[in-house]
Protein backbone atom coordinates (compact mmCIF):
# COMPACT_ATOMS: atom_id res chain seq x y z
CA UNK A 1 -29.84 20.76 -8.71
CA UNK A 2 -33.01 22.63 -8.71
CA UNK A 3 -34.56 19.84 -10.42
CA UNK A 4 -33.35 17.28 -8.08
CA UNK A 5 -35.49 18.94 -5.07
CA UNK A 6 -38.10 19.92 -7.25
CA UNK A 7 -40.99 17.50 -5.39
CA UNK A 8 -39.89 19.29 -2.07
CA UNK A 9 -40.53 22.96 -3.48
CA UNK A 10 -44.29 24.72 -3.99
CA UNK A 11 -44.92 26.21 -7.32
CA UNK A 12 -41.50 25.91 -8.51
CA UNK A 13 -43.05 26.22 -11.86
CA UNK A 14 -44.59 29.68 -10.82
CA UNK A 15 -41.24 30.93 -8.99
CA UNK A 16 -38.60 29.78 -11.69
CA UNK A 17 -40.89 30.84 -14.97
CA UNK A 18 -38.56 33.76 -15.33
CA UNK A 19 -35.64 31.48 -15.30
CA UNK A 20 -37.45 28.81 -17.84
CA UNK A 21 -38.60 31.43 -20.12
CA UNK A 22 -35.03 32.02 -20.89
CA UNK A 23 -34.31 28.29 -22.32
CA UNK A 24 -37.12 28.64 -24.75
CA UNK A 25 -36.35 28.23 -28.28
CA UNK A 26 -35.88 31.60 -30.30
CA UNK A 27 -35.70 33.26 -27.31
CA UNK A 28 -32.76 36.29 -26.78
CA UNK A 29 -30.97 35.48 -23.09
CA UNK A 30 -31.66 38.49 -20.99
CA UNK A 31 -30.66 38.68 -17.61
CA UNK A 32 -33.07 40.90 -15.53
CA UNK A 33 -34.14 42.25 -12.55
CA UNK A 34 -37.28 39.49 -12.48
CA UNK A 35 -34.74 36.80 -13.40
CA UNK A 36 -32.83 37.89 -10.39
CA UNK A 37 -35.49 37.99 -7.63
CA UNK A 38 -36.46 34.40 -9.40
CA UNK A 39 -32.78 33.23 -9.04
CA UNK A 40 -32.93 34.57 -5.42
CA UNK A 41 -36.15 33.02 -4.62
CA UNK A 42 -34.56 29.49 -5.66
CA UNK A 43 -31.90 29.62 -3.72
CA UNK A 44 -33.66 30.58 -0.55
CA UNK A 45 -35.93 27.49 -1.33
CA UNK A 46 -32.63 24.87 -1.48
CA UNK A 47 -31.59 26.14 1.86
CA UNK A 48 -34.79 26.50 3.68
CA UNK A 49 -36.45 24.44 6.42
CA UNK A 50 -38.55 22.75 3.81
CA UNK A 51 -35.86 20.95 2.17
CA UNK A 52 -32.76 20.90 4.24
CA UNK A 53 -33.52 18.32 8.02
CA UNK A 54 -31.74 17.91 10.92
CA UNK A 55 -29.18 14.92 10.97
CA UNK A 56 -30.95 11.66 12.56
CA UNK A 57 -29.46 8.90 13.86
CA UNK A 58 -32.18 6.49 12.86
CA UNK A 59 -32.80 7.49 9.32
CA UNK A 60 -30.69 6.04 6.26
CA UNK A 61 -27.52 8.18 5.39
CA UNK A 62 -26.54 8.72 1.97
CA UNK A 63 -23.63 10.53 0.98
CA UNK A 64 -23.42 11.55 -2.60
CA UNK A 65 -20.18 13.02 -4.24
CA UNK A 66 -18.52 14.06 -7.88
CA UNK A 67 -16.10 15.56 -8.95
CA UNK A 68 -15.54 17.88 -12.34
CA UNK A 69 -12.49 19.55 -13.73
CA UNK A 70 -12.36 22.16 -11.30
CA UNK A 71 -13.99 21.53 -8.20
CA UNK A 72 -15.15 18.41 -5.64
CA UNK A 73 -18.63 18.71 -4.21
CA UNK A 74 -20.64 16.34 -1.91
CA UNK A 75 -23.91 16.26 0.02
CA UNK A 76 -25.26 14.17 2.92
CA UNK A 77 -28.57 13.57 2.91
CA UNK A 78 -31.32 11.31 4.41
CA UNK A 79 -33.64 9.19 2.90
CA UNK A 80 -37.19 9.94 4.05
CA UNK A 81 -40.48 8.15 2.60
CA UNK A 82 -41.16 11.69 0.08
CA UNK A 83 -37.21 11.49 -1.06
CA UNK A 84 -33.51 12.31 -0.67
CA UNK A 85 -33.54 15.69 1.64
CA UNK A 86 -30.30 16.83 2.48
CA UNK A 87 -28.60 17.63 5.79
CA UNK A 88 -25.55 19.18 4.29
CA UNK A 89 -24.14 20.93 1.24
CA UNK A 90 -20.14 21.00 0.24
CA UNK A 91 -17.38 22.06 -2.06
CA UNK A 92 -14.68 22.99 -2.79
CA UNK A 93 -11.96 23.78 -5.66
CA UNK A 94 -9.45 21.80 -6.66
CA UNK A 95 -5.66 22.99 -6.33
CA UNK A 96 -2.74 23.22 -8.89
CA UNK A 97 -1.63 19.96 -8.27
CA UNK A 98 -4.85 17.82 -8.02
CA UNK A 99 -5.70 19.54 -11.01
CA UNK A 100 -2.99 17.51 -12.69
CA UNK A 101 -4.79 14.23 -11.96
CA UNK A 102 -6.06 12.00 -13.67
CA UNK A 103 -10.17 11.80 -13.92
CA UNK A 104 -10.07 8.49 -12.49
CA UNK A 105 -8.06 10.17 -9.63
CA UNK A 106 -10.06 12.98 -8.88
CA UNK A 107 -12.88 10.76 -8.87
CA UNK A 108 -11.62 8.60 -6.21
CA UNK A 109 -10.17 12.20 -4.08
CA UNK A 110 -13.42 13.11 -4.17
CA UNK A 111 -14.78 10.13 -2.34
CA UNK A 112 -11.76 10.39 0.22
CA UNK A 113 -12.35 14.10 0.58
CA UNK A 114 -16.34 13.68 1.41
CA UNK A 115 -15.92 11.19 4.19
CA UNK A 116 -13.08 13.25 5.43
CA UNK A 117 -15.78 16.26 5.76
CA UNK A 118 -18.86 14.42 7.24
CA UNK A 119 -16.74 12.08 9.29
CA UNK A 120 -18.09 12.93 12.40
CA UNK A 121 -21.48 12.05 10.70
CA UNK A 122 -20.93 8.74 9.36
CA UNK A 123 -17.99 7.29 11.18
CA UNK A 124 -19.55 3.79 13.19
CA UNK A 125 -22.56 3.66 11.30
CA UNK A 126 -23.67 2.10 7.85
CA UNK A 127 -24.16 4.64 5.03
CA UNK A 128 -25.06 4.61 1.15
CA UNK A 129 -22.35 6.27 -1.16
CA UNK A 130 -23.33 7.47 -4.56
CA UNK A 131 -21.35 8.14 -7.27
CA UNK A 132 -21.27 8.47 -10.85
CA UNK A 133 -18.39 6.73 -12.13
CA UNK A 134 -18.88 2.81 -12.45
CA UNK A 135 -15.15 1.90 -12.23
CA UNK A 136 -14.77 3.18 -8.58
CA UNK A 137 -17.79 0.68 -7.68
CA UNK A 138 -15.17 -2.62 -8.48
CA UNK A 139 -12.41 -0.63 -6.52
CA UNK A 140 -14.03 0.43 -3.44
CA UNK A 141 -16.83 -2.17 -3.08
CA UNK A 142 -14.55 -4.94 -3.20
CA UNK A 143 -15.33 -6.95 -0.27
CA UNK A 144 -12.76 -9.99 -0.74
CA UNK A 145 -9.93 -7.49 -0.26
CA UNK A 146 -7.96 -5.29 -2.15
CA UNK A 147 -6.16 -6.19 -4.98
CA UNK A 148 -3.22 -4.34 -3.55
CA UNK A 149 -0.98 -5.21 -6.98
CA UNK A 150 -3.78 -4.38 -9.25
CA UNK A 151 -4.19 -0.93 -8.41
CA UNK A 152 -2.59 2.24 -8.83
CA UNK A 153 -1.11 3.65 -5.62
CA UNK A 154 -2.96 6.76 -5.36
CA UNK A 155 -6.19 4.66 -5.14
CA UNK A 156 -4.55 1.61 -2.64
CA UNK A 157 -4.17 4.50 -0.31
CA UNK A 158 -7.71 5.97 -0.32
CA UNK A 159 -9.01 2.42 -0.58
CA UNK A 160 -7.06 1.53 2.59
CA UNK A 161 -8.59 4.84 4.45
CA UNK A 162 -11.88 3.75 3.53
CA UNK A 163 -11.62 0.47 5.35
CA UNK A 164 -12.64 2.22 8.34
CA UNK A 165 -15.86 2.88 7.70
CA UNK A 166 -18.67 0.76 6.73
CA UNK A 167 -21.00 1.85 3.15
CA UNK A 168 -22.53 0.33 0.15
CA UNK A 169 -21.01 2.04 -2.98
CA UNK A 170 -24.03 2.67 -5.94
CA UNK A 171 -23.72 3.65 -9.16
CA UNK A 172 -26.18 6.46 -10.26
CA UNK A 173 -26.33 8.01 -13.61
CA UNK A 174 -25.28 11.69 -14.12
CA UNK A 175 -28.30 12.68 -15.17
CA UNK A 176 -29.96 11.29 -11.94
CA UNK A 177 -26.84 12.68 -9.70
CA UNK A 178 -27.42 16.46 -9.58
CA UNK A 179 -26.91 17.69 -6.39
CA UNK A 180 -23.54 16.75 -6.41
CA UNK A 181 -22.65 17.55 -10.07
CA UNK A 182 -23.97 21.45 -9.38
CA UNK A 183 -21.35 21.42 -6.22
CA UNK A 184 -18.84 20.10 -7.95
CA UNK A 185 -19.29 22.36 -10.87
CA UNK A 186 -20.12 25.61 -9.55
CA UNK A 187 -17.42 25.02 -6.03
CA UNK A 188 -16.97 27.46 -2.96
CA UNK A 189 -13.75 28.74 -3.88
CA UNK A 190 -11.59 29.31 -0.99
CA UNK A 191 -8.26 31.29 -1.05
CA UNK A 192 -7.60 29.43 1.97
CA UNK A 193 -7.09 26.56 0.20
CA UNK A 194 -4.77 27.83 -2.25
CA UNK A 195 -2.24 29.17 -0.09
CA UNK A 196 -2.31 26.22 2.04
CA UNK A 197 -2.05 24.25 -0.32
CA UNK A 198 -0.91 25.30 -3.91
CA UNK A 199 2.63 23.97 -3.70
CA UNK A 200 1.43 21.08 -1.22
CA UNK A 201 1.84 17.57 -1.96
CA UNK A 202 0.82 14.41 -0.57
CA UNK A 203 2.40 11.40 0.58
CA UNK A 204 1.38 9.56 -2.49
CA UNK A 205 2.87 12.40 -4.73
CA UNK A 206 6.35 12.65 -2.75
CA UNK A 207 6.43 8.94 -3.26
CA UNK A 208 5.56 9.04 -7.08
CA UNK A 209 8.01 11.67 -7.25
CA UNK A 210 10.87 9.90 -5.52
CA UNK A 211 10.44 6.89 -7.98
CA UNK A 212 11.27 8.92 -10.59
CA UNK A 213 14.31 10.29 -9.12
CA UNK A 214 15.71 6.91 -8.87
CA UNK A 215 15.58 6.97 -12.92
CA UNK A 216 18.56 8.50 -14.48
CA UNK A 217 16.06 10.54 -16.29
CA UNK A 218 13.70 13.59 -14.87
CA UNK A 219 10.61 13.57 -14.31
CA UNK A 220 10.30 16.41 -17.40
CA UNK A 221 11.78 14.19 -19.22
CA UNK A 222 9.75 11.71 -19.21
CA UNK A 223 6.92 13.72 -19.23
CA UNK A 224 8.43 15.24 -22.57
CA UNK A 225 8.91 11.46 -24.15
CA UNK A 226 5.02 10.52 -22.87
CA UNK A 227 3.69 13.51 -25.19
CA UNK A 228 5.99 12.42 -28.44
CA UNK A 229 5.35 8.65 -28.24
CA UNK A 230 2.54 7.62 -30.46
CA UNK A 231 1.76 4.53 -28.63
CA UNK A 232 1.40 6.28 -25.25
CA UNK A 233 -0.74 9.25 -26.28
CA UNK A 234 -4.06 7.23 -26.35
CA UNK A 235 -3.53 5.77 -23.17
CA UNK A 236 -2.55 9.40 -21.72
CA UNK A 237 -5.58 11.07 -23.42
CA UNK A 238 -7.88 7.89 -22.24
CA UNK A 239 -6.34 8.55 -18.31
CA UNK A 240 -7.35 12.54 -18.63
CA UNK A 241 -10.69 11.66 -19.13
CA UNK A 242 -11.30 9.02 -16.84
CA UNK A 243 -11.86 6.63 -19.83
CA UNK A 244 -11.00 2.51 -19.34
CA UNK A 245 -7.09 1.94 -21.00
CA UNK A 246 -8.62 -1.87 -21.04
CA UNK A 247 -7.26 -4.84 -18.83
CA UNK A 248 -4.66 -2.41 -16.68
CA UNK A 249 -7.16 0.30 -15.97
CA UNK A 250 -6.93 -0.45 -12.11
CA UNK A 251 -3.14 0.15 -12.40
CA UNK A 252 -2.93 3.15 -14.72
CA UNK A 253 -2.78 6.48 -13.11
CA UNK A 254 -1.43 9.77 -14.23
CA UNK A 255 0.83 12.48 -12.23
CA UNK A 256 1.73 15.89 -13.72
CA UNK A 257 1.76 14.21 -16.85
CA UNK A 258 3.91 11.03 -16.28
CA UNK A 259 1.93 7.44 -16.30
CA UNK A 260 2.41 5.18 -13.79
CA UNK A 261 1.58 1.55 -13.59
CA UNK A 262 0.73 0.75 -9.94
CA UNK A 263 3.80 2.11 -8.33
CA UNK A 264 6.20 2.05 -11.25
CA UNK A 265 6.90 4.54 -14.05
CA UNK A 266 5.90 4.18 -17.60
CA UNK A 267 8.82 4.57 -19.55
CA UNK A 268 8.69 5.93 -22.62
CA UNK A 269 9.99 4.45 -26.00
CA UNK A 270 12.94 6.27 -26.36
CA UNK A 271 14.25 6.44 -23.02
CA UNK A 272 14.32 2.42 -22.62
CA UNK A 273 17.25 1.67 -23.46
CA UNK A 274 19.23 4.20 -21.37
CA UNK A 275 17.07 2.50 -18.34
CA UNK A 276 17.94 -0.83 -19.40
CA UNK A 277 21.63 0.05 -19.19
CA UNK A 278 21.35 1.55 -15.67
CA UNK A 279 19.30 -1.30 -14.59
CA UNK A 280 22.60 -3.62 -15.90
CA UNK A 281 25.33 -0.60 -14.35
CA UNK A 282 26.04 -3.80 -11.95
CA UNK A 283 26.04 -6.30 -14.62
CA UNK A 284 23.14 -7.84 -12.72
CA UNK A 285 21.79 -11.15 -13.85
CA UNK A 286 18.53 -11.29 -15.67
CA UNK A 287 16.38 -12.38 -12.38
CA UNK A 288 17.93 -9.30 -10.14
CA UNK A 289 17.63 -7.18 -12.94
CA UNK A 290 14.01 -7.90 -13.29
CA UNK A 291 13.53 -7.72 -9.74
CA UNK A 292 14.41 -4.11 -9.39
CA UNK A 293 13.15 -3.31 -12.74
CA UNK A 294 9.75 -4.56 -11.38
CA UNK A 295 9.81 -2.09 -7.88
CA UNK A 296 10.57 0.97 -10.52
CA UNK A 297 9.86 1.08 -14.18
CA UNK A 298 7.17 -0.52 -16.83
CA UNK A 299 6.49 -0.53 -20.26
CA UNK A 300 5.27 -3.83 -22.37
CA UNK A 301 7.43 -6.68 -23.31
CA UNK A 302 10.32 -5.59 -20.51
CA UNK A 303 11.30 -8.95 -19.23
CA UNK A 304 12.27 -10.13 -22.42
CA UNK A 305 14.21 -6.76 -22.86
CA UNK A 306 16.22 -7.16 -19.73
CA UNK A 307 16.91 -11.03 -21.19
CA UNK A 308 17.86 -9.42 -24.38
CA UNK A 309 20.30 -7.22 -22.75
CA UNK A 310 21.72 -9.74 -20.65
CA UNK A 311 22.50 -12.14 -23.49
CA UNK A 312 24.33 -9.54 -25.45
CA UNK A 313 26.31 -7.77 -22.47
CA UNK A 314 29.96 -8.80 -23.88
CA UNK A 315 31.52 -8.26 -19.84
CA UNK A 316 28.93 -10.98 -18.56
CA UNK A 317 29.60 -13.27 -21.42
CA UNK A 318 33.33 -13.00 -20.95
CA UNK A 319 33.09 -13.38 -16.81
CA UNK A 320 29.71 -15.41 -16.03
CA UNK A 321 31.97 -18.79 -15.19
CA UNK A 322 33.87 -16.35 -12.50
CA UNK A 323 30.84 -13.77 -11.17
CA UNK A 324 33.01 -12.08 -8.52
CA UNK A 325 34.84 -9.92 -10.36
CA UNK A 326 32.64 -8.06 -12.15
CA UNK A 327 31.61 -4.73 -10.56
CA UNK A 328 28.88 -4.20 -8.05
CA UNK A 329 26.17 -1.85 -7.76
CA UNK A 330 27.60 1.08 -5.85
CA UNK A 331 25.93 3.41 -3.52
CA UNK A 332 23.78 5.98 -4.44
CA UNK A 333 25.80 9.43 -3.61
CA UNK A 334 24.82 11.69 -1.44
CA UNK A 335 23.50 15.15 -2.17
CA UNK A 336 24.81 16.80 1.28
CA UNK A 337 27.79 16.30 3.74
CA UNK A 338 26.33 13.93 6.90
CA UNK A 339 23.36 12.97 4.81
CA UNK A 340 24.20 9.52 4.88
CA UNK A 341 26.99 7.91 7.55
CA UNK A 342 28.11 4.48 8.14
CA UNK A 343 29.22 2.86 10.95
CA UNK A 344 31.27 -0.38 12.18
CA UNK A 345 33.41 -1.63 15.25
CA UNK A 346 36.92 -2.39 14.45
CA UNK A 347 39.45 -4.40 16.19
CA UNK A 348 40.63 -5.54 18.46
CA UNK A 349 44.26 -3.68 17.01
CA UNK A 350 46.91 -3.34 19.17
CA UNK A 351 44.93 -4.20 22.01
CA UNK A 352 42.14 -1.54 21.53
CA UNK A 353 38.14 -1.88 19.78
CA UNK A 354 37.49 1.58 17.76
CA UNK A 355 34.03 2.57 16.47
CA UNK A 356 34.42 4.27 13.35
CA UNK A 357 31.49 6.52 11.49
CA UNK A 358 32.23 7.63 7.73
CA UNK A 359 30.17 10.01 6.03
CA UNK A 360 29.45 8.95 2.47
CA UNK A 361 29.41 12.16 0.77
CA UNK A 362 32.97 13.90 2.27
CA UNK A 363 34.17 10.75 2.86
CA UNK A 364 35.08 12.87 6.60
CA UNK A 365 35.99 9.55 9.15
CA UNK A 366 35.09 10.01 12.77
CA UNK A 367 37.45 6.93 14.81
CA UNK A 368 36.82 6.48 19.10
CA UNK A 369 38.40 3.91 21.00
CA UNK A 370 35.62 1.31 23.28
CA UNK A 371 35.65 -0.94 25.90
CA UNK A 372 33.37 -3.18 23.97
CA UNK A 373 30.94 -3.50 21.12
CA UNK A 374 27.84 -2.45 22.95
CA UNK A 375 24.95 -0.88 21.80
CA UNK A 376 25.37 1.36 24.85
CA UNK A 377 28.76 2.42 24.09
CA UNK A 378 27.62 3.09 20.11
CA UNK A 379 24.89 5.59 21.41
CA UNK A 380 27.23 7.45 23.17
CA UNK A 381 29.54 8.56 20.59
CA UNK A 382 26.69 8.86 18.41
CA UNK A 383 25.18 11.26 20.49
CA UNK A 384 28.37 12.99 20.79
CA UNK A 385 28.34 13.37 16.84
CA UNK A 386 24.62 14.60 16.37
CA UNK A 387 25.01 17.10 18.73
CA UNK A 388 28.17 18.21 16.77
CA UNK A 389 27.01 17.96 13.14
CA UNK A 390 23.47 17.06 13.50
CA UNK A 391 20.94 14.19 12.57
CA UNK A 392 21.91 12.08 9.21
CA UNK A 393 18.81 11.21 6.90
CA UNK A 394 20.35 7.11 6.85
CA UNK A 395 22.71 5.40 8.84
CA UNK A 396 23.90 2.21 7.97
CA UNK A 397 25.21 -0.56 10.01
CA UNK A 398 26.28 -4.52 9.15
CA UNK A 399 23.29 -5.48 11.56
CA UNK A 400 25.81 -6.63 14.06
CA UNK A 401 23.27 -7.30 17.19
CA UNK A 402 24.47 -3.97 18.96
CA UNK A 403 22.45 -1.80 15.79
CA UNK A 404 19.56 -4.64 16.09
CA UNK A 405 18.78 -4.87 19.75
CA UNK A 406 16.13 -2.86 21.40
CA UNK A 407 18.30 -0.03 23.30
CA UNK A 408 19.72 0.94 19.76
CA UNK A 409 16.77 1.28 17.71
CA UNK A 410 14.66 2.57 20.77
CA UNK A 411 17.95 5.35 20.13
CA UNK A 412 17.15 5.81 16.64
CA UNK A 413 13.20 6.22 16.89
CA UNK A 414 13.97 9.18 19.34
């Protein structure tokens, strides 16, 4: 970093000799006093009128960020006719979970997070982003759109946040990016952050996270399988290092150790087949089964998988000429009593309408008798019920047009 502002500091040479002296060949590292004052002197130099400016409105912005292992860091700067002086200087460390990303992801955070800091700086004006890592540039400088499909989910969502604002993404070589690889390096830790955030997650994680408990696996699990399989461990040691996986690099992310392609999980070898027979619990045909295979799971060669299992599924040989007997996919149960409920109007019976509710996981049946099949008259008892056992997480309804007009899902916004 010194370096970097070198042009902007007198007799650097003279002030940092101490500090030189120590890299010389054959030389014993000493820390002393002199080093110390030197040290000092440098640092008072970074942050001193001669190198730091005011922001201006007029002058070219850049932003430059990186990220390491441990830590983000960024710095806004303008460009001036005698170089890059800097306006700003920021870091921070990174917490237990983003640890767990991949470098490809921490890469990309570290973008999100340094236009986050200096938005009030850059927000409505055109600005220069730097960073070091090429792969970013195709991601976030695409200007035909985003190849929503293409990429993995963490980076769709900073790529959409970024939309906002208008920059020209540059690559610059490490060796040339040093203000930001010191910050990111050497970050301001802050205890702050930790408690805030150590056992936070994001929306992208919770959504990662509820893929997986779709799967009839954990997530340890498959975490577990990802480390044992000998044709995943090159792609997982390529993702912790921020290394291209070839053609799918776009798609491939990694979360506390489970890959993902795009949205869906990467199952591993040995856990295939148990997926495969979940995906066919319905005895689904081979385009619905690839259909929801395709919204949750990946691994290589899986359509002609699902076919294979298909073919060979005795029950759907024996019954495909007479389809409606064979089982259905059933609901998902519910972990907790009013979690989900489902309701109908019956009748008319014996000259009365009813409106029934049923709550999937006690199976506990709540029955009123109606004057009609309103939407107004559906609220009503509702209300009646929340206030008695509280607000469900889903409610369910045949999308009769009393649950699809206005006055009932005005009802269930509030």
């Amino acid at each position: 970093m010194v370096s970097f502002y070198s042009r902007f500091v007198e007799n650097l040479s003279t002030i940092a000799e101490p500090l030189y002296n120590l890299l010389k060949n054959d030389t014993v590292f000493k820390w002393t006093e002199i080093g110390d004052r030197s040290m000092r002197r440098v640092k008072e130099e970074i942050v001193s009128d001669r190198i730091l400016v005011h922001y201006n409105p007029d002058l070219p912005l850049i932003l430059s960020v990186d990220a390491s292992p441990i830590g983000l860091g960024a710095v806004l700067s303008h460009q001036i006719q005698d170089g890059e002086r800097p306006i700003a200087f920021t870091s921070r460390t990174l917490n237990k979970s983003e640890r767990n990303y991949s470098q490809l992801d921490k890469e990309a955070l570290e973008i999100k997070w340094g236009v986050e800091k200096f938005f009030n700086y850059i927000y409505g004006r055109e600005f220069t982003l730097n960073t070091d890592h090429r792969t970013l540039i195709h991601i976030f400088g695409n200007k035909n759109g985003l190849p929503v499909h293409t990429i993995a989910t963490r980076l769709l969502h900073y790529a959409l946040y970024l939309q906002m604002f208008q920059f020209n993404i540059q690559y610059v070589p490490s060796e040339q990016h040093g203000n930001a690889n010191f910050l990111s390096r050497l970050p301001a830790s802050s205890q702050e952050l930790f408690q805030e955030e150590e056992n936070h997650l994001d929306e992208i994680s919770l959504f990662q996270l509820e893929k997986i408990n779709t799967l009839p696996i954990t997530c340890h699990d498959i975490r577990k399988g990802t480390r044992e399989d000998p044709n995943l461990l090159e792609i997982l040691d390529k993702l912790q290092k921020g290394v291209s996986v070839g053609a799918n690099t776009h798609s491939m992310s990694l979360h506390n150790g489970v890959i993902f392609c795009g949205s869906r999980v990467y199952i591993p070898s040995k856990y295939r087949r148990l997926i495969l027979q979940e995906l066919h619990s319905g005895h689904l045909g081979i385009q619905k089964m690839k259909a929801l295979a395709h919204s949750l799971v990946y691994w290589p060669n899986i359509n002609e998988d699902i076919g294979n299992t298909c073919n060979n599924c005795s029950n759907c040989i024996n019954t495909q000429n007479n389809p409606g007997k064979v089982q259905t996919h059933f609901w998902e149960y519910p972990y907790h009593p009013w979690e989900r409920i489902h309701v109908d109007f019956a009748g008319p019976f014996m000259g009365h309408i009813f409106f029934i509710v049923v709550d999937a996981h006690s199976k506990w049946i709540e029955v009123e008798i109606v004057n009609n099949t309103s939407a107004r008259s559906a609220i009503l008892i509702l209300e009646k019920l929340f206030c008695r056992y509280g607000f469900p997480c889903t409610l369910v309804s045949d999308n009769a047009s009393a649950f699809t007009c206005a006055d009932f899902q005005h009802f269930i916004e509030l």
